[in-house]
Amino acid sequence: MRLGIYFFIFLLTTSVFTVFFTRYIPVIVTPYKVYRMVGNLQDYGLGVKVEWSRVKNISPVVVSAVISTEDAKFVDHNGFDFDAISKAREERKKGKRFRGASTISQQTAKNVFCTPHRNWFRKGIEAYFTVLIETFWSKKRIMEVYLNVVEIRPGMYGVGSAAKFVYNKKTSELNVYEAAMIATVLPNPYVMNIMNPSSYMNRRASDVRLLINKTGSVDFDKKK
């Protein structure tokens, strides 16, 4: 019993320290990336493209694009969008197509501290780390990490990589079309190829551009 308590305290202390420490440094290696890299060996090879970019050096339209498509309430919630979760559950009960309700904070926690496995245990770990990053990181830092660890295509992580290897630009130079296309592929980068956009992707990106205009720029300095 005592050993179990010590082990629990160790895990709790380690996780809190890890989250606090990663508040200040680029997050390059994650369990998610390692798992994906090993899983992609046969089909995509070993290469991993990572280009870390500070959020202040990322075009504001990229931030607006991902907020408008992935988590419209990002700057206001505390890590969880309970309205979206409730709606997703209701739609699932009615037999409608499953819709994800994960916030950007939850996705960041998953991409940094978890593996891609889909089970209740992983969701619990994800929720725990979501609370931690919402506690120890600012919204600006959560967005920065998210934009750098999110998978754009197999083996390519972050908008910095998309800017460099897809558009041959700096992240600050990405335009509305490119931001919209990046946001378009995020739900499924293994099906939607940013290097060769389909007609559906172009139509979806056109819709995203309208959402970007509606969302406008985000001022994180006015947030926590």
mmCIF file of N, CA, C and O in Angstrom, residues 113-205:
data_model
loop_
_atom_site.group_PDB
_atom_site.id
_atom_site.type_symbol
_atom_site.label_atom_id
_atom_site.label_comp_id
_atom_site.label_asym_id
_atom_site.label_seq_id
_atom_site.Cartn_x
_atom_site.Cartn_y
_atom_site.Cartn_z
ATOM 1 N N PHE A 113 1.889 14.349 -24.827
ATOM 2 C CA PHE A 113 2.085 13.453 -23.687
ATOM 3 C C PHE A 113 1.514 12.044 -23.869
ATOM 4 O O PHE A 113 1.726 11.185 -23.005
ATOM 5 N N CYS A 114 0.801 11.798 -24.958
ATOM 6 C CA CYS A 114 0.151 10.502 -25.151
ATOM 7 C C CYS A 114 0.586 9.868 -26.472
ATOM 8 O O CYS A 114 1.344 10.446 -27.238
ATOM 9 N N THR A 115 0.068 8.670 -26.735
ATOM 10 C CA THR A 115 0.244 7.991 -28.015
ATOM 11 C C THR A 115 -1.078 8.068 -28.773
ATOM 12 O O THR A 115 -2.099 8.466 -28.209
ATOM 13 N N PRO A 116 -1.103 7.668 -30.061
ATOM 14 C CA PRO A 116 -2.357 7.752 -30.830
ATOM 15 C C PRO A 116 -3.410 6.721 -30.432
ATOM 16 O O PRO A 116 -4.503 6.732 -31.002
ATOM 17 N N HIS A 117 -3.122 5.813 -29.513
ATOM 18 C CA HIS A 117 -4.096 4.793 -29.131
ATOM 19 C C HIS A 117 -5.431 5.425 -28.742
ATOM 20 O O HIS A 117 -5.466 6.469 -28.074
ATOM 21 N N ARG A 118 -6.514 4.777 -29.128
ATOM 22 C CA ARG A 118 -7.842 5.275 -28.775
ATOM 23 C C ARG A 118 -8.498 4.316 -27.782
ATOM 24 O O ARG A 118 -9.017 3.274 -28.161
ATOM 25 N N ASN A 119 -8.449 4.671 -26.545
ATOM 26 C CA ASN A 119 -9.124 3.908 -25.502
ATOM 27 C C ASN A 119 -9.392 4.841 -24.322
ATOM 28 O O ASN A 119 -8.922 5.976 -24.282
ATOM 29 N N TRP A 120 -10.173 4.355 -23.368
ATOM 30 C CA TRP A 120 -10.578 5.202 -22.248
ATOM 31 C C TRP A 120 -9.408 5.575 -21.347
ATOM 32 O O TRP A 120 -9.380 6.663 -20.764
ATOM 33 N N PHE A 121 -8.423 4.664 -21.237
ATOM 34 C CA PHE A 121 -7.252 4.968 -20.409
ATOM 35 C C PHE A 121 -6.494 6.154 -20.989
ATOM 36 O O PHE A 121 -6.127 7.086 -20.274
ATOM 37 N N ARG A 122 -6.267 6.125 -22.313
ATOM 38 C CA ARG A 122 -5.557 7.236 -22.942
ATOM 39 C C ARG A 122 -6.346 8.530 -22.839
ATOM 40 O O ARG A 122 -5.785 9.610 -22.620
ATOM 41 N N LYS A 123 -7.677 8.437 -22.979
ATOM 42 C CA LYS A 123 -8.501 9.639 -22.851
ATOM 43 C C LYS A 123 -8.398 10.217 -21.442
ATOM 44 O O LYS A 123 -8.419 11.430 -21.264
ATOM 45 N N GLY A 124 -8.269 9.327 -20.450
ATOM 46 C CA GLY A 124 -8.105 9.805 -19.080
ATOM 47 C C GLY A 124 -6.789 10.533 -18.888
ATOM 48 O O GLY A 124 -6.735 11.595 -18.252
ATOM 49 N N ILE A 125 -5.709 9.958 -19.445
ATOM 50 C CA ILE A 125 -4.398 10.602 -19.371
ATOM 51 C C ILE A 125 -4.431 11.940 -20.106
ATOM 52 O O ILE A 125 -3.886 12.950 -19.641
ATOM 53 N N GLU A 126 -5.084 11.950 -21.259
ATOM 54 C CA GLU A 126 -5.216 13.184 -22.037
ATOM 55 C C GLU A 126 -5.943 14.262 -21.233
ATOM 56 O O GLU A 126 -5.517 15.425 -21.215
ATOM 57 N N ALA A 127 -7.026 13.876 -20.572
ATOM 58 C CA ALA A 127 -7.795 14.848 -19.774
ATOM 59 C C ALA A 127 -6.947 15.391 -18.625
ATOM 60 O O ALA A 127 -6.987 16.595 -18.321
ATOM 61 N N TYR A 128 -6.176 14.502 -17.995
ATOM 62 C CA TYR A 128 -5.317 14.910 -16.881
ATOM 63 C C TYR A 128 -4.290 15.942 -17.336
ATOM 64 O O TYR A 128 -4.118 16.999 -16.708
ATOM 65 N N PHE A 129 -3.628 15.663 -18.459
ATOM 66 C CA PHE A 129 -2.617 16.600 -18.952
ATOM 67 C C PHE A 129 -3.251 17.870 -19.520
ATOM 68 O O PHE A 129 -2.619 18.934 -19.519
ATOM 69 N N THR A 130 -4.483 17.779 -19.980
ATOM 70 C CA THR A 130 -5.187 18.980 -20.421
ATOM 71 C C THR A 130 -5.360 19.947 -19.260
ATOM 72 O O THR A 130 -5.138 21.155 -19.392
ATOM 73 N N VAL A 131 -5.753 19.407 -18.113
ATOM 74 C CA VAL A 131 -5.890 20.239 -16.910
ATOM 75 C C VAL A 131 -4.548 20.852 -16.532
ATOM 76 O O VAL A 131 -4.467 22.048 -16.188
ATOM 77 N N LEU A 132 -3.479 20.065 -16.633
ATOM 78 C CA LEU A 132 -2.156 20.564 -16.249
ATOM 79 C C LEU A 132 -1.679 21.684 -17.171
ATOM 80 O O LEU A 132 -1.170 22.708 -16.697
ATOM 81 N N ILE A 133 -1.824 21.501 -18.480
ATOM 82 C CA ILE A 133 -1.317 22.546 -19.372
ATOM 83 C C ILE A 133 -2.179 23.802 -19.289
ATOM 84 O O ILE A 133 -1.673 24.912 -19.448
ATOM 85 N N GLU A 134 -3.462 23.639 -19.033
ATOM 86 C CA GLU A 134 -4.312 24.811 -18.846
ATOM 87 C C GLU A 134 -3.947 25.546 -17.551
ATOM 88 O O GLU A 134 -4.185 26.745 -17.421
ATOM 89 N N THR A 135 -3.361 24.808 -16.610
ATOM 90 C CA THR A 135 -2.960 25.404 -15.332
ATOM 91 C C THR A 135 -1.604 26.098 -15.428
ATOM 92 O O THR A 135 -1.430 27.217 -14.935
ATOM 93 N N PHE A 136 -0.649 25.443 -16.088
ATOM 94 C CA PHE A 136 0.735 25.932 -16.077
ATOM 95 C C PHE A 136 1.158 26.664 -17.352
ATOM 96 O O PHE A 136 2.169 27.366 -17.343
ATOM 97 N N TRP A 137 0.426 26.484 -18.429
ATOM 98 C CA TRP A 137 0.757 27.176 -19.668
ATOM 99 C C TRP A 137 -0.257 28.283 -19.932
ATOM 100 O O TRP A 137 -1.394 28.212 -19.476
ATOM 101 N N SER A 138 0.139 29.266 -20.687
ATOM 102 C CA SER A 138 -0.799 30.285 -21.154
ATOM 103 C C SER A 138 -1.492 29.762 -22.414
ATOM 104 O O SER A 138 -1.037 28.796 -23.035
ATOM 105 N N LYS A 139 -2.573 30.427 -22.796
ATOM 106 C CA LYS A 139 -3.241 30.053 -24.046
ATOM 107 C C LYS A 139 -2.297 30.239 -25.234
ATOM 108 O O LYS A 139 -2.310 29.459 -26.186
ATOM 109 N N LYS A 140 -1.494 31.266 -25.157
ATOM 110 C CA LYS A 140 -0.539 31.535 -26.223
ATOM 111 C C LYS A 140 0.459 30.400 -26.356
ATOM 112 O O LYS A 140 0.798 29.973 -27.466
ATOM 113 N N ARG A 141 0.933 29.873 -25.217
ATOM 114 C CA ARG A 141 1.879 28.758 -25.243
ATOM 115 C C ARG A 141 1.208 27.481 -25.744
ATOM 116 O O ARG A 141 1.809 26.716 -26.507
ATOM 117 N N ILE A 142 -0.022 27.241 -25.344
ATOM 118 C CA ILE A 142 -0.735 26.053 -25.823
ATOM 119 C C ILE A 142 -0.863 26.111 -27.342
ATOM 120 O O ILE A 142 -0.619 25.117 -28.034
ATOM 121 N N MET A 143 -1.234 27.271 -27.858
ATOM 122 C CA MET A 143 -1.352 27.420 -29.305
ATOM 123 C C MET A 143 -0.005 27.232 -29.988
ATOM 124 O O MET A 143 0.088 26.585 -31.039
ATOM 125 N N GLU A 144 1.050 27.781 -29.409
ATOM 126 C CA GLU A 144 2.386 27.637 -29.990
ATOM 127 C C GLU A 144 2.788 26.177 -30.091
ATOM 128 O O GLU A 144 3.260 25.716 -31.146
ATOM 129 N N VAL A 145 2.607 25.438 -29.011
ATOM 130 C CA VAL A 145 2.978 24.026 -29.023
ATOM 131 C C VAL A 145 2.102 23.252 -30.006
ATOM 132 O O VAL A 145 2.584 22.422 -30.778
ATOM 133 N N TYR A 146 0.811 23.530 -29.979
ATOM 134 C CA TYR A 146 -0.108 22.846 -30.897
ATOM 135 C C TYR A 146 0.318 23.025 -32.348
ATOM 136 O O TYR A 146 0.397 22.050 -33.111
ATOM 137 N N LEU A 147 0.620 24.252 -32.731
ATOM 138 C CA LEU A 147 0.977 24.530 -34.122
ATOM 139 C C LEU A 147 2.311 23.909 -34.512
ATOM 140 O O LEU A 147 2.604 23.771 -35.701
ATOM 141 N N ASN A 148 3.105 23.514 -33.528
ATOM 142 C CA ASN A 148 4.405 22.912 -33.815
ATOM 143 C C ASN A 148 4.415 21.390 -33.746
ATOM 144 O O ASN A 148 5.329 20.758 -34.293
ATOM 145 N N VAL A 149 3.444 20.799 -33.071
ATOM 146 C CA VAL A 149 3.451 19.337 -32.929
ATOM 147 C C VAL A 149 2.374 18.660 -33.748
ATOM 148 O O VAL A 149 2.398 17.434 -33.931
ATOM 149 N N VAL A 150 1.412 19.423 -34.264
ATOM 150 C CA VAL A 150 0.332 18.817 -35.026
ATOM 151 C C VAL A 150 0.880 18.218 -36.322
ATOM 152 O O VAL A 150 1.793 18.762 -36.950
ATOM 153 N N GLU A 151 0.325 17.062 -36.707
ATOM 154 C CA GLU A 151 0.808 16.352 -37.893
ATOM 155 C C GLU A 151 0.131 16.908 -39.143
ATOM 156 O O GLU A 151 -1.096 16.918 -39.246
ATOM 157 N N ILE A 152 0.945 17.359 -40.102
ATOM 158 C CA ILE A 152 0.450 17.950 -41.338
ATOM 159 C C ILE A 152 0.302 16.881 -42.428
ATOM 160 O O ILE A 152 -0.646 16.892 -43.202
ATOM 161 N N ARG A 153 1.244 15.984 -42.475
ATOM 162 C CA ARG A 153 1.211 14.809 -43.338
ATOM 163 C C ARG A 153 2.151 13.788 -42.705
ATOM 164 O O ARG A 153 2.882 14.139 -41.768
ATOM 165 N N PRO A 154 2.133 12.519 -43.135
ATOM 166 C CA PRO A 154 2.981 11.521 -42.488
ATOM 167 C C PRO A 154 4.437 11.961 -42.360
ATOM 168 O O PRO A 154 5.100 12.257 -43.354
ATOM 169 N N GLY A 155 4.919 12.062 -41.119
ATOM 170 C CA GLY A 155 6.304 12.435 -40.873
ATOM 171 C C GLY A 155 6.578 13.923 -40.887
ATOM 172 O O GLY A 155 7.720 14.334 -40.685
ATOM 173 N N MET A 156 5.564 14.748 -41.134
ATOM 174 C CA MET A 156 5.745 16.200 -41.172
ATOM 175 C C MET A 156 4.932 16.831 -40.043
ATOM 176 O O MET A 156 3.716 16.696 -40.000
ATOM 177 N N TYR A 157 5.630 17.519 -39.142
ATOM 178 C CA TYR A 157 4.975 18.080 -37.969
ATOM 179 C C TYR A 157 5.147 19.592 -37.897
ATOM 180 O O TYR A 157 6.247 20.116 -38.080
ATOM 181 N N GLY A 158 4.048 20.266 -37.630
ATOM 182 C CA GLY A 158 4.094 21.697 -37.395
ATOM 183 C C GLY A 158 3.946 22.548 -38.637
ATOM 184 O O GLY A 158 4.309 22.140 -39.747
ATOM 185 N N VAL A 159 3.418 23.751 -38.437
ATOM 186 C CA VAL A 159 3.218 24.659 -39.564
ATOM 187 C C VAL A 159 4.548 25.168 -40.117
ATOM 188 O O VAL A 159 4.631 25.560 -41.276
ATOM 189 N N GLY A 160 5.596 25.128 -39.288
ATOM 190 C CA GLY A 160 6.913 25.515 -39.784
ATOM 191 C C GLY A 160 7.390 24.581 -40.874
ATOM 192 O O GLY A 160 7.978 25.012 -41.878
ATOM 193 N N SER A 161 7.127 23.289 -40.692
ATOM 194 C CA SER A 161 7.490 22.300 -41.709
ATOM 195 C C SER A 161 6.659 22.482 -42.964
ATOM 196 O O SER A 161 7.172 22.373 -44.085
ATOM 197 N N ALA A 162 5.359 22.754 -42.790
ATOM 198 C CA ALA A 162 4.501 22.988 -43.955
ATOM 199 C C ALA A 162 4.970 24.211 -44.730
ATOM 200 O O ALA A 162 5.016 24.199 -45.968
ATOM 201 N N ALA A 163 5.307 25.269 -43.996
ATOM 202 C CA ALA A 163 5.771 26.486 -44.656
ATOM 203 C C ALA A 163 7.048 26.229 -45.453
ATOM 204 O O ALA A 163 7.166 26.657 -46.613
ATOM 205 N N LYS A 164 7.979 25.506 -44.856
ATOM 206 C CA LYS A 164 9.282 25.291 -45.491
ATOM 207 C C LYS A 164 9.239 24.264 -46.612
ATOM 208 O O LYS A 164 9.747 24.510 -47.717
ATOM 209 N N PHE A 165 8.619 23.109 -46.360
ATOM 210 C CA PHE A 165 8.713 21.997 -47.308
ATOM 211 C C PHE A 165 7.561 21.929 -48.306
ATOM 212 O O PHE A 165 7.683 21.274 -49.332
ATOM 213 N N VAL A 166 6.459 22.609 -48.008
ATOM 214 C CA VAL A 166 5.331 22.615 -48.946
ATOM 215 C C VAL A 166 5.269 23.924 -49.722
ATOM 216 O O VAL A 166 5.129 23.926 -50.946
ATOM 217 N N TYR A 167 5.409 25.045 -49.005
ATOM 218 C CA TYR A 167 5.219 26.346 -49.641
ATOM 219 C C TYR A 167 6.508 27.132 -49.835
ATOM 220 O O TYR A 167 6.484 28.227 -50.422
ATOM 221 N N ASN A 168 7.624 26.610 -49.326
ATOM 222 C CA ASN A 168 8.923 27.268 -49.490
ATOM 223 C C ASN A 168 8.876 28.709 -48.980
ATOM 224 O O ASN A 168 9.301 29.654 -49.653
ATOM 225 N N LYS A 169 8.316 28.864 -47.772
ATOM 226 C CA LYS A 169 8.158 30.180 -47.166
ATOM 227 C C LYS A 169 8.535 30.132 -45.694
ATOM 228 O O LYS A 169 8.699 29.056 -45.111
ATOM 229 N N LYS A 170 8.627 31.305 -45.106
ATOM 230 C CA LYS A 170 8.697 31.412 -43.662
ATOM 231 C C LYS A 170 7.271 31.321 -43.115
ATOM 232 O O LYS A 170 6.311 31.634 -43.812
ATOM 233 N N THR A 171 7.145 30.930 -41.863
ATOM 234 C CA THR A 171 5.806 30.810 -41.286
ATOM 235 C C THR A 171 5.092 32.161 -41.254
ATOM 236 O O THR A 171 3.864 32.226 -41.338
ATOM 237 N N SER A 172 5.851 33.226 -41.123
ATOM 238 C CA SER A 172 5.248 34.573 -41.081
ATOM 239 C C SER A 172 4.690 34.988 -42.431
ATOM 240 O O SER A 172 3.906 35.944 -42.513
ATOM 241 N N GLU A 173 5.084 34.285 -43.504
ATOM 242 C CA GLU A 173 4.673 34.654 -44.860
ATOM 243 C C GLU A 173 3.480 33.860 -45.369
ATOM 244 O O GLU A 173 2.997 34.113 -46.475
ATOM 245 N N LEU A 174 2.990 32.910 -44.593
ATOM 246 C CA LEU A 174 1.860 32.096 -45.034
ATOM 247 C C LEU A 174 0.629 32.979 -45.245
ATOM 248 O O LEU A 174 0.296 33.813 -44.421
ATOM 249 N N ASN A 175 -0.054 32.768 -46.373
ATOM 250 C CA ASN A 175 -1.220 33.585 -46.680
ATOM 251 C C ASN A 175 -2.514 32.870 -46.286
ATOM 252 O O ASN A 175 -2.490 31.757 -45.742
ATOM 253 N N VAL A 176 -3.634 33.506 -46.574
ATOM 254 C CA VAL A 176 -4.928 32.967 -46.153
ATOM 255 C C VAL A 176 -5.209 31.617 -46.807
ATOM 256 O O VAL A 176 -5.697 30.689 -46.155
ATOM 257 N N TYR A 177 -4.916 31.481 -48.096
ATOM 258 C CA TYR A 177 -5.148 30.207 -48.775
ATOM 259 C C TYR A 177 -4.335 29.094 -48.132
ATOM 260 O O TYR A 177 -4.854 27.994 -47.859
ATOM 261 N N GLU A 178 -3.066 29.344 -47.884
ATOM 262 C CA GLU A 178 -2.183 28.319 -47.309
ATOM 263 C C GLU A 178 -2.595 27.968 -45.882
ATOM 264 O O GLU A 178 -2.580 26.797 -45.493
ATOM 265 N N ALA A 179 -2.991 28.984 -45.117
ATOM 266 C CA ALA A 179 -3.473 28.732 -43.758
ATOM 267 C C ALA A 179 -4.728 27.878 -43.790
ATOM 268 O O ALA A 179 -4.893 26.945 -42.986
ATOM 269 N N ALA A 180 -5.619 28.176 -44.718
ATOM 270 C CA ALA A 180 -6.859 27.414 -44.844
ATOM 271 C C ALA A 180 -6.581 25.975 -45.254
ATOM 272 O O ALA A 180 -7.230 25.039 -44.772
ATOM 273 N N MET A 181 -5.611 25.772 -46.126
ATOM 274 C CA MET A 181 -5.278 24.411 -46.569
ATOM 275 C C MET A 181 -4.650 23.614 -45.427
ATOM 276 O O MET A 181 -4.932 22.419 -45.265
ATOM 277 N N ILE A 182 -3.811 24.257 -44.625
ATOM 278 C CA ILE A 182 -3.227 23.582 -43.465
ATOM 279 C C ILE A 182 -4.328 23.147 -42.510
ATOM 280 O O ILE A 182 -4.357 22.015 -42.025
ATOM 281 N N ALA A 183 -5.265 24.049 -42.234
ATOM 282 C CA ALA A 183 -6.375 23.715 -41.344
ATOM 283 C C ALA A 183 -7.245 22.610 -41.925
ATOM 284 O O ALA A 183 -7.794 21.783 -41.188
ATOM 285 N N THR A 184 -7.350 22.574 -43.236
ATOM 286 C CA THR A 184 -8.183 21.563 -43.901
ATOM 287 C C THR A 184 -7.650 20.149 -43.695
ATOM 288 O O THR A 184 -8.422 19.200 -43.492
ATOM 289 N N VAL A 185 -6.325 19.992 -43.718
ATOM 290 C CA VAL A 185 -5.755 18.642 -43.628
ATOM 291 C C VAL A 185 -5.645 18.126 -42.197
ATOM 292 O O VAL A 185 -5.469 16.924 -41.985
ATOM 293 N N LEU A 186 -5.746 19.003 -41.204
ATOM 294 C CA LEU A 186 -5.500 18.595 -39.826
ATOM 295 C C LEU A 186 -6.369 17.429 -39.339
ATOM 296 O O LEU A 186 -5.873 16.553 -38.633
ATOM 297 N N PRO A 187 -7.660 17.384 -39.682
ATOM 298 C CA PRO A 187 -8.464 16.257 -39.176
ATOM 299 C C PRO A 187 -7.975 14.894 -39.652
ATOM 300 O O PRO A 187 -8.162 13.898 -38.949
ATOM 301 N N ASN A 188 -7.370 14.827 -40.833
ATOM 302 C CA ASN A 188 -6.916 13.527 -41.331
ATOM 303 C C ASN A 188 -5.772 13.696 -42.327
ATOM 304 O O ASN A 188 -5.970 13.591 -43.545
ATOM 305 N N PRO A 189 -4.547 13.931 -41.837
ATOM 306 C CA PRO A 189 -3.402 14.157 -42.737
ATOM 307 C C PRO A 189 -2.962 12.904 -43.485
ATOM 308 O O PRO A 189 -2.144 12.993 -44.396
ATOM 309 N N TYR A 190 -3.511 11.736 -43.113
ATOM 310 C CA TYR A 190 -3.160 10.505 -43.807
ATOM 311 C C TYR A 190 -4.080 10.249 -45.000
ATOM 312 O O TYR A 190 -3.822 9.368 -45.807
ATOM 313 N N VAL A 191 -5.160 10.995 -45.090
ATOM 314 C CA VAL A 191 -6.083 10.877 -46.219
ATOM 315 C C VAL A 191 -5.972 12.095 -47.127
ATOM 316 O O VAL A 191 -5.949 11.981 -48.349
ATOM 317 N N MET A 192 -5.887 13.282 -46.518
ATOM 318 C CA MET A 192 -5.805 14.514 -47.298
ATOM 319 C C MET A 192 -4.348 14.937 -47.451
ATOM 320 O O MET A 192 -3.677 15.225 -46.461
ATOM 321 N N ASN A 193 -3.893 14.964 -48.665
ATOM 322 C CA ASN A 193 -2.486 15.236 -48.975
ATOM 323 C C ASN A 193 -2.285 16.704 -49.306
ATOM 324 O O ASN A 193 -2.715 17.182 -50.356
ATOM 325 N N ILE A 194 -1.627 17.415 -48.410
ATOM 326 C CA ILE A 194 -1.413 18.842 -48.613
ATOM 327 C C ILE A 194 -0.504 19.124 -49.808
ATOM 328 O O ILE A 194 -0.534 20.207 -50.388
ATOM 329 N N MET A 195 0.286 18.120 -50.222
ATOM 330 C CA MET A 195 1.166 18.295 -51.370
ATOM 331 C C MET A 195 0.403 18.190 -52.697
ATOM 332 O O MET A 195 0.870 18.669 -53.724
ATOM 333 N N ASN A 196 -0.772 17.575 -52.631
ATOM 334 C CA ASN A 196 -1.577 17.377 -53.841
ATOM 335 C C ASN A 196 -3.055 17.489 -53.483
ATOM 336 O O ASN A 196 -3.762 16.494 -53.411
ATOM 337 N N PRO A 197 -3.538 18.710 -53.241
ATOM 338 C CA PRO A 197 -4.912 18.909 -52.776
ATOM 339 C C PRO A 197 -5.959 18.383 -53.757
ATOM 340 O O PRO A 197 -5.846 18.595 -54.970
ATOM 341 N N SER A 198 -6.957 17.704 -53.231
ATOM 342 C CA SER A 198 -8.065 17.217 -54.042
ATOM 343 C C SER A 198 -9.078 18.338 -54.252
ATOM 344 O O SER A 198 -8.984 19.408 -53.634
ATOM 345 N N SER A 199 -10.072 18.086 -55.097
ATOM 346 C CA SER A 199 -11.114 19.092 -55.320
ATOM 347 C C SER A 199 -11.900 19.342 -54.040
ATOM 348 O O SER A 199 -12.298 20.478 -53.756
ATOM 349 N N TYR A 200 -12.106 18.278 -53.255
ATOM 350 C CA TYR A 200 -12.803 18.445 -51.974
ATOM 351 C C TYR A 200 -12.000 19.347 -51.048
ATOM 352 O O TYR A 200 -12.559 20.232 -50.387
ATOM 353 N N MET A 201 -10.683 19.140 -50.986
ATOM 354 C CA MET A 201 -9.834 19.948 -50.121
ATOM 355 C C MET A 201 -9.870 21.413 -50.523
ATOM 356 O O MET A 201 -9.914 22.300 -49.672
ATOM 357 N N ASN A 202 -9.889 21.664 -51.819
ATOM 358 C CA ASN A 202 -9.951 23.055 -52.282
ATOM 359 C C ASN A 202 -11.292 23.700 -51.929
ATOM 360 O O ASN A 202 -11.337 24.873 -51.556
ATOM 361 N N ARG A 203 -12.371 22.922 -52.023
ATOM 362 C CA ARG A 203 -13.682 23.456 -51.642
ATOM 363 C C ARG A 203 -13.725 23.720 -50.139
ATOM 364 O O ARG A 203 -14.237 24.753 -49.689
ATOM 365 N N ARG A 204 -13.200 22.778 -49.369
ATOM 366 C CA ARG A 204 -13.176 22.937 -47.916
ATOM 367 C C ARG A 204 -12.312 24.136 -47.526
ATOM 368 O O ARG A 204 -12.690 24.934 -46.656
ATOM 369 N N ALA A 205 -11.166 24.291 -48.162
ATOM 370 C CA ALA A 205 -10.281 25.426 -47.867
ATOM 371 C C ALA A 205 -10.968 26.745 -48.181
ATOM 372 O O ALA A 205 -10.764 27.754 -47.490
#
